[in-house]
Coordinates of C-alpha atoms in Angstrom, one line a residue:
M401 CA -17.4 0.0 29.6
F402 CA -17.7 -3.9 30.7
P403 CA -15.9 -5.4 27.6
L404 CA -13.2 -2.4 28.2
L405 CA -12.8 -3.5 32.2
V406 CA -12.5 -7.2 30.4
L407 CA -10.0 -6.3 28.1
V408 CA -7.6 -4.6 30.2
S409 CA -8.1 -7.1 33.0
L410 CA -6.6 -9.7 30.6
L411 CA -4.1 -7.6 29.6
F412 CA -2.9 -6.8 33.1
V413 CA -3.2 -11.1 33.9
W414 CA -1.5 -11.4 30.6
T415 CA 1.3 -9.2 31.6
L416 CA 2.5 -11.4 34.6
V417 CA 1.8 -15.1 33.1
S418 CA 3.5 -14.0 29.3
E419 CA 6.6 -15.4 29.2
R420 CA 5.6 -18.6 31.0
L421 CA 2.6 -18.5 28.2
V422 CA 5.4 -17.9 26.0
R423 CA 7.0 -21.5 27.2
W424 CA 4.3 -23.0 25.9
S425 CA 4.3 -21.7 22.8
I426 CA 0.6 -20.1 23.4
T427 CA 1.7 -16.5 22.4
A428 CA -0.4 -13.4 23.0
P429 CA -2.6 -14.0 19.7
I430 CA -4.2 -17.0 20.5
A431 CA -4.5 -16.3 23.9
F432 CA -6.5 -13.0 22.9
A433 CA -8.3 -14.4 20.0
L434 CA -9.3 -17.7 22.3
A435 CA -10.8 -15.3 25.0
G436 CA -12.9 -13.5 22.5
I437 CA -14.3 -17.2 21.1
V438 CA -15.1 -18.1 24.4
L439 CA -16.6 -15.0 26.5
T440 CA -18.7 -13.6 23.2
R441 CA -20.0 -16.8 21.5
G442 CA -23.7 -18.1 21.6
D443 CA -26.8 -15.7 22.3
S444 CA -26.2 -14.7 25.9
P445 CA -22.5 -14.0 26.1
A446 CA -20.7 -13.5 29.1
V447 CA -19.0 -10.2 27.8
P448 CA -21.3 -9.0 24.3
I449 CA -19.9 -6.5 22.1
D450 CA -22.4 -5.1 19.4
L451 CA -20.4 -4.6 16.1
E452 CA -23.0 -4.4 14.5
A453 CA -24.4 -0.6 16.1
H454 CA -21.0 1.3 15.0
P455 CA -19.4 -0.3 12.0
H456 CA -18.3 3.1 10.5
L457 CA -16.6 3.6 14.3
F458 CA -14.9 0.2 14.5
Q459 CA -13.8 0.6 11.1
R460 CA -12.1 3.6 11.8
S461 CA -10.3 1.8 14.7
V462 CA -9.3 -1.0 12.9
E463 CA -7.3 0.9 10.6
L464 CA -5.6 3.2 12.7
V465 CA -4.0 -0.1 14.7
L466 CA -3.4 -0.6 10.9
A467 CA -1.8 2.9 10.4
V468 CA 0.2 2.6 13.6
M469 CA 1.6 -0.5 12.8
L470 CA 3.1 0.0 9.4
F471 CA 4.4 2.9 10.9
T472 CA 6.1 1.3 13.4
D473 CA 7.6 -1.7 11.2
A474 CA 9.0 1.4 8.5
T475 CA 11.6 2.3 11.8
E476 CA 12.3 -1.3 11.9
A477 CA 13.0 -1.8 8.5
R478 CA 15.4 0.8 8.3
D479 CA 17.4 -1.0 10.6
Y480 CA 18.1 -4.1 8.7
E481 CA 18.8 -1.8 5.6
R482 CA 22.4 -1.9 6.2
L483 CA 22.0 -6.1 5.8
G484 CA 19.9 -4.9 2.2
K485 CA 21.8 -7.6 -0.5
S486 CA 21.7 -10.1 1.9
V487 CA 17.9 -10.4 3.1
G488 CA 16.4 -10.9 -0.4
E489 CA 14.2 -7.9 0.5
G490 CA 13.8 -7.3 -2.9
R491 CA 12.9 -11.2 -4.0
L492 CA 10.8 -11.6 -2.0
L493 CA 8.7 -8.5 -2.7
G494 CA 9.0 -8.5 -6.6
L495 CA 9.1 -12.0 -7.2
A496 CA 7.7 -14.1 -4.1
L497 CA 4.4 -11.8 -3.2
P498 CA 2.9 -11.9 -6.5
A499 CA 3.5 -15.3 -6.9
S500 CA 2.1 -16.4 -3.9
V501 CA -1.0 -14.3 -4.7
A502 CA -0.7 -15.8 -8.0
L503 CA -0.7 -19.3 -6.7
T504 CA -3.7 -18.6 -3.3
T505 CA -5.7 -16.7 -6.3
L506 CA -5.8 -20.5 -8.3
F507 CA -6.3 -22.2 -6.1
G508 CA -9.5 -20.5 -5.2
A509 CA -10.7 -21.2 -9.0
A510 CA -9.9 -24.9 -8.0
L511 CA -11.2 -24.8 -4.6
F512 CA -14.3 -22.5 -5.4
P513 CA -16.0 -22.7 -8.7
G514 CA -18.2 -20.1 -10.2
R515 CA -16.5 -17.3 -8.3
S516 CA -15.1 -13.9 -9.8
W517 CA -11.8 -14.1 -10.3
W518 CA -11.6 -10.5 -9.0
L519 CA -13.3 -11.8 -6.1
L520 CA -10.7 -14.4 -6.1
G521 CA -8.0 -12.2 -6.2
V522 CA -9.4 -10.0 -3.3
A523 CA -9.3 -12.8 -1.0
A524 CA -5.4 -13.7 -2.0
L525 CA -4.5 -10.0 -1.6
V526 CA -7.0 -10.9 2.4
V527 CA -5.1 -13.8 3.2
M528 CA -1.2 -13.3 1.6
P529 CA 0.3 -9.8 3.3
M530 CA 2.0 -10.8 6.4
D531 CA 1.7 -9.5 10.0
L532 CA 4.8 -10.7 12.2
A533 CA 2.3 -10.0 15.8
P534 CA 2.0 -13.8 15.7
V535 CA 6.3 -14.7 16.0
S536 CA 6.9 -11.0 17.7
T537 CA 8.9 -12.4 20.1
F538 CA 11.0 -15.4 17.6
L539 CA 12.4 -12.3 15.7
R540 CA 13.9 -11.0 18.5
D541 CA 15.5 -14.1 19.3
A542 CA 19.2 -14.2 19.5
R543 CA 19.0 -18.1 18.3
V544 CA 17.7 -17.1 15.1
P545 CA 19.9 -16.4 12.8
L546 CA 19.8 -12.5 11.8
R547 CA 19.4 -13.3 8.3
V548 CA 16.0 -15.2 9.0
R549 CA 14.7 -12.6 10.9
A550 CA 15.8 -9.2 8.3
A551 CA 14.0 -11.2 5.9
L552 CA 10.6 -11.2 7.6
N553 CA 11.9 -7.7 9.2
I554 CA 11.3 -6.3 6.1
E555 CA 9.0 -8.7 4.1
G556 CA 6.1 -7.8 6.7
G557 CA 7.3 -3.9 7.3
F558 CA 6.4 -3.7 2.9
N559 CA 4.5 -6.5 2.0
D560 CA 1.1 -4.9 2.9
G561 CA 1.6 -1.6 1.8
L562 CA 2.5 -3.1 -1.6
A563 CA -0.8 -4.8 -1.7
S564 CA -2.9 -2.0 0.1
P565 CA -3.0 0.0 -3.2
L566 CA -3.8 -3.2 -5.7
F567 CA -6.5 -4.4 -2.7
V568 CA -8.1 -1.3 -2.9
F569 CA -8.1 -1.6 -7.2
C570 CA -9.7 -5.3 -7.2
V571 CA -12.4 -3.7 -4.9
S572 CA -13.1 -0.8 -7.0
Y573 CA -13.4 -3.2 -9.4
L574 CA -15.9 -5.5 -8.1
L575 CA -18.0 -2.3 -7.4
S576 CA -17.5 -1.0 -10.4
S577 CA -21.0 0.1 -12.6
D578 CA -21.0 -0.2 -16.1
G579 CA -19.5 3.3 -16.3
D580 CA -16.5 2.8 -14.7
T581 CA -14.0 1.7 -16.9
F582 CA -10.3 -0.4 -16.2
T583 CA -8.4 2.8 -16.8
G584 CA -10.0 4.8 -14.6
L585 CA -10.2 2.4 -11.5
L586 CA -6.5 1.8 -12.1
L587 CA -5.9 5.8 -12.4
N588 CA -7.4 6.6 -9.5
V589 CA -5.7 3.7 -7.7
L590 CA -2.9 5.1 -8.7
K591 CA -3.4 9.0 -7.4
G592 CA -4.5 8.0 -4.5
A593 CA -1.1 6.4 -3.7
A594 CA 0.7 9.1 -5.0
L595 CA -1.1 11.6 -2.5
A596 CA -0.4 8.9 0.1
V597 CA 3.0 8.4 -0.7
L598 CA 3.7 12.9 -0.7
V599 CA 1.6 13.1 2.5
G600 CA 3.4 10.3 4.4
A601 CA 6.7 11.6 2.8
G602 CA 6.0 15.4 4.3
L603 CA 5.3 14.9 7.3
G604 CA 7.2 12.0 8.2
L605 CA 10.5 14.8 6.7
G606 CA 8.5 17.7 8.8
A607 CA 8.2 15.9 11.7
A608 CA 11.5 14.7 12.1
Y609 CA 13.2 17.8 11.1
L610 CA 11.4 19.6 13.7
V611 CA 11.8 17.5 16.6
R612 CA 15.5 17.3 15.8
R613 CA 15.9 20.9 15.8
A614 CA 13.5 20.5 18.6
L615 CA 16.1 18.5 20.4
D616 CA 19.2 20.7 19.8
A617 CA 17.6 23.8 21.4
G618 CA 16.9 22.4 24.6
W619 CA 12.9 22.9 24.0
A620 CA 12.3 18.9 24.8
R621 CA 13.7 15.6 26.4
P622 CA 14.0 12.6 24.3
A623 CA 11.4 10.7 26.6
G624 CA 8.5 13.5 25.8
L625 CA 9.1 13.2 22.3
R626 CA 7.8 9.8 22.4
L627 CA 4.3 11.4 21.9
A628 CA 4.9 13.5 19.1
T629 CA 6.3 10.0 17.5
L630 CA 3.0 8.3 18.9
A631 CA 0.8 11.3 16.5
I632 CA 2.8 10.8 13.6
P633 CA 1.0 8.0 11.7
F634 CA -2.1 9.3 13.6
M635 CA -1.7 12.7 11.3
T636 CA -0.6 11.1 8.7
Y637 CA -3.4 8.9 8.1
A638 CA -6.1 11.5 8.4
L639 CA -4.4 13.4 6.4
S640 CA -3.9 11.3 3.7
L641 CA -8.1 10.6 3.7
L642 CA -8.9 14.2 3.3
V643 CA -6.7 14.5 0.8
G644 CA -8.6 11.5 -1.1
G645 CA -5.3 9.8 -0.6
N646 CA -4.2 5.8 1.1
G647 CA -3.8 6.2 4.3
F648 CA -2.0 2.6 4.9
V649 CA 1.2 4.0 2.5
A650 CA 1.2 6.9 4.3
A651 CA 1.7 5.7 7.2
F652 CA 4.1 3.5 5.9
V653 CA 6.3 6.0 4.2
A654 CA 6.2 8.0 7.4
G655 CA 7.6 5.6 8.9
W656 CA 10.4 5.4 6.8
C657 CA 10.9 8.8 6.8
Y658 CA 10.8 9.3 10.5
A659 CA 13.2 6.3 11.2
T660 CA 16.4 8.2 10.9
T661 CA 15.9 10.9 13.5
A662 CA 13.5 8.2 15.5
H663 CA 16.6 6.0 15.9
A664 CA 19.2 9.2 17.0
V665 CA 16.9 10.0 19.3
G666 CA 17.6 7.5 20.9
H667 CA 15.4 3.7 21.4
R668 CA 13.3 5.2 23.6
N669 CA 11.7 7.5 21.4
L670 CA 9.9 4.6 18.8
E671 CA 8.9 2.4 22.4
L672 CA 5.6 4.6 23.2
A673 CA 4.5 4.1 19.2
H674 CA 5.6 0.0 19.8
D675 CA 3.3 -0.6 22.7
A676 CA 0.6 1.5 21.9
V677 CA 0.2 -0.7 19.1
E678 CA 0.7 -4.0 20.4
V679 CA -2.0 -3.1 22.5
M680 CA -4.1 -1.8 20.1
A681 CA -3.0 -5.2 18.4
L682 CA -4.5 -6.9 21.5
A683 CA -7.6 -6.0 21.0
V684 CA -7.8 -6.4 17.1
W685 CA -7.2 -10.4 18.5
F686 CA -10.0 -9.7 21.7
L687 CA -12.4 -9.0 18.2
F688 CA -11.3 -11.3 15.5
G689 CA -12.2 -14.0 18.5
K690 CA -15.5 -12.9 18.6
L691 CA -15.8 -12.5 14.7
T692 CA -14.6 -16.3 14.0
A693 CA -17.2 -17.3 16.7
D694 CA -19.5 -15.4 15.4
E695 CA -18.7 -16.2 11.3
F696 CA -18.5 -19.9 12.3
T697 CA -21.2 -20.6 14.6
A698 CA -23.8 -19.3 12.0
D699 CA -22.2 -20.7 9.0
G700 CA -19.7 -24.0 9.9
L701 CA -16.4 -24.2 9.0
S702 CA -16.2 -26.0 5.0
W703 CA -13.5 -28.5 4.1
P704 CA -12.9 -25.8 1.1
V705 CA -12.2 -23.3 3.4
I706 CA -9.8 -25.6 5.6
G707 CA -8.0 -26.7 2.4
Y708 CA -8.0 -23.3 1.0
A709 CA -6.2 -21.7 4.4
L710 CA -3.6 -24.3 4.4
L711 CA -3.0 -24.2 0.5
A712 CA -2.3 -20.3 1.3
L713 CA 0.0 -20.8 4.0
T714 CA 2.0 -23.7 2.8
V715 CA 2.4 -24.2 -1.1
A716 CA 1.6 -20.8 -1.7
R717 CA 3.5 -19.1 0.9
M718 CA 6.8 -21.7 0.8
L719 CA 7.6 -22.6 -2.5
P720 CA 8.0 -18.8 -4.0
V721 CA 9.3 -18.0 -1.2
Y722 CA 11.8 -20.7 -1.4
A723 CA 12.6 -20.4 -4.7
S724 CA 13.6 -16.5 -4.6
L725 CA 15.6 -16.9 -1.8
T726 CA 17.9 -19.4 -4.2
G727 CA 21.3 -18.4 -4.3
L728 CA 21.5 -15.4 -1.8
G729 CA 23.3 -17.1 0.8
F730 CA 19.9 -18.2 2.9
T731 CA 21.0 -22.7 3.7
R732 CA 17.9 -25.4 3.3
A733 CA 17.0 -24.8 7.0
E734 CA 16.8 -20.4 6.6
R735 CA 14.7 -20.0 3.6
S736 CA 12.3 -23.0 5.0
A737 CA 11.9 -21.0 8.2
V738 CA 11.4 -17.5 6.4
G739 CA 9.3 -19.5 4.0
W740 CA 7.5 -21.2 6.9
L741 CA 6.5 -18.6 9.5
G742 CA 4.9 -15.8 7.1
S743 CA 2.0 -15.2 10.1
R744 CA -1.5 -13.6 9.0
G745 CA -2.7 -11.8 11.7
V746 CA -4.2 -7.7 11.5
T747 CA -3.5 -7.3 8.3
S748 CA -5.8 -9.3 7.4
I749 CA -7.9 -8.6 9.3
V750 CA -8.4 -5.2 8.7
F751 CA -8.2 -5.9 4.6
A752 CA -10.6 -8.5 5.4
F753 CA -13.4 -5.8 7.3
L754 CA -13.0 -3.7 4.5
A755 CA -14.2 -6.4 2.1
Y756 CA -17.0 -7.0 4.6
A757 CA -18.0 -3.4 4.9
Q758 CA -17.9 -2.7 0.9
L759 CA -18.6 -5.8 -1.0
P760 CA -22.4 -6.9 -1.5
S761 CA -23.3 -10.0 1.3
G762 CA -22.8 -12.5 0.0
D763 CA -19.2 -12.1 -1.3
A764 CA -17.7 -10.3 2.0
V765 CA -19.4 -13.4 4.0
F766 CA -16.9 -15.8 1.4
I767 CA -13.7 -13.0 1.9
F768 CA -14.5 -13.2 6.4
N769 CA -14.6 -17.3 6.3
V770 CA -11.4 -17.3 4.4
T771 CA -9.9 -15.3 6.4
C772 CA -11.1 -16.3 9.7
A773 CA -9.7 -19.3 8.3
T774 CA -6.1 -18.8 7.3
V775 CA -5.3 -16.3 10.7
L776 CA -7.0 -18.4 12.9
L777 CA -5.0 -20.8 11.7
S778 CA -1.9 -19.0 11.3
I779 CA -2.0 -17.8 15.2
I780 CA -2.5 -21.5 16.0
L781 CA 0.3 -23.5 13.5
H782 CA 2.8 -20.2 13.8
G783 CA 2.9 -19.6 17.4
V784 CA 3.3 -23.1 18.3
T785 CA 6.2 -23.3 16.1
M786 CA 8.6 -20.8 15.9
E787 CA 10.5 -22.3 19.5
P788 CA 10.7 -25.4 18.1
I789 CA 12.3 -23.4 15.5
A790 CA 14.4 -21.4 17.2
R791 CA 15.4 -24.2 19.6
W792 CA 16.7 -26.8 16.3
F793 CA 18.7 -23.0 15.4
Q794 CA 20.5 -22.6 18.2
R795 CA 21.2 -27.0 18.6
H796 CA 22.5 -26.4 14.7
P797 CA 24.8 -23.4 13.8
Q798 CA 24.0 -22.2 9.8
P799 CA 27.2 -20.9 8.4
D800 CA 27.9 -18.1 6.3
A801 CA 27.8 -19.8 2.9
P802 CA 24.7 -20.9 0.6
G803 CA 22.8 -24.2 2.1

């Protein structure tokens, strides 16, 4: 009960001072991760949290956070659908993301010789998907060109859903026995993705129909339907797991299918889901601080791990993004901003924990080390630079023509 009291107290204090701290480039992920590091570190921490006592509960909890986040990401991505030809989401997802994963894998092979290529692939799939939580205020900043915000939003909404099946496949291959074949594992992953799409589409479209009917018939009011909207990702995730599907893919598909109805009902229909996922994400950031403190207190932070994290956040991300957006109407500054602001967060934390729970201890520690370093550097570097970038765009309005 004491950890819960601390978390809600931190939430209350944050709401009182958040605007002031954001002006100083102190974002919510930075604040809550730092609080987790300070309050839970050491042999006699101020806030004792024993994650090993209920590992399965913790795993399911962080998975649900990501499921709701994917659902809300999908609904937001539909807002930018009308800009589909101008924001380059096809290139970002089809070209830049695979290239970034490949580059990160190669950097891992150079920095960690002797590691399995499959393990390096898992690490790349863990640290490369974006999570826009560390730069969420940037996406609502009118000083930033709409093209930049739309590109980041659509990419952030899709990339973790696309990476999820590949992540599951690579982890399954690492855990496979001699009797498991490559084809068999691939078919199993594809089956899980297909079931997830069916479940997500079925529940998303079904919920959309029922919500519209209830609203038209006067059985419910728009404000009350916010609870129904919040229930959809939880139902989708649970049902997808029950039938053997990928819960993350299902939650995203459900959000995509439900988005039109959500916006037709009114923006307030999504506010509760957004607020809920924000609160749950803050709890994950606090726990991330604890995990980071535990990991680096025990094993330290090596230079190869720091180098890997920096390369994943810079070269492996920025070069593919900059190249993929060339010729689409983005100026050089806009391409650079999209490439730089590929923040990492809850998605990487959830994937890392899933890998940690399944892989042998040595491989699991490696994945967790590189993830903690990458996410920690991301929330610091991206958090402190987004306000200066927004101010730069305000002083230098971008033309519509390519730069």
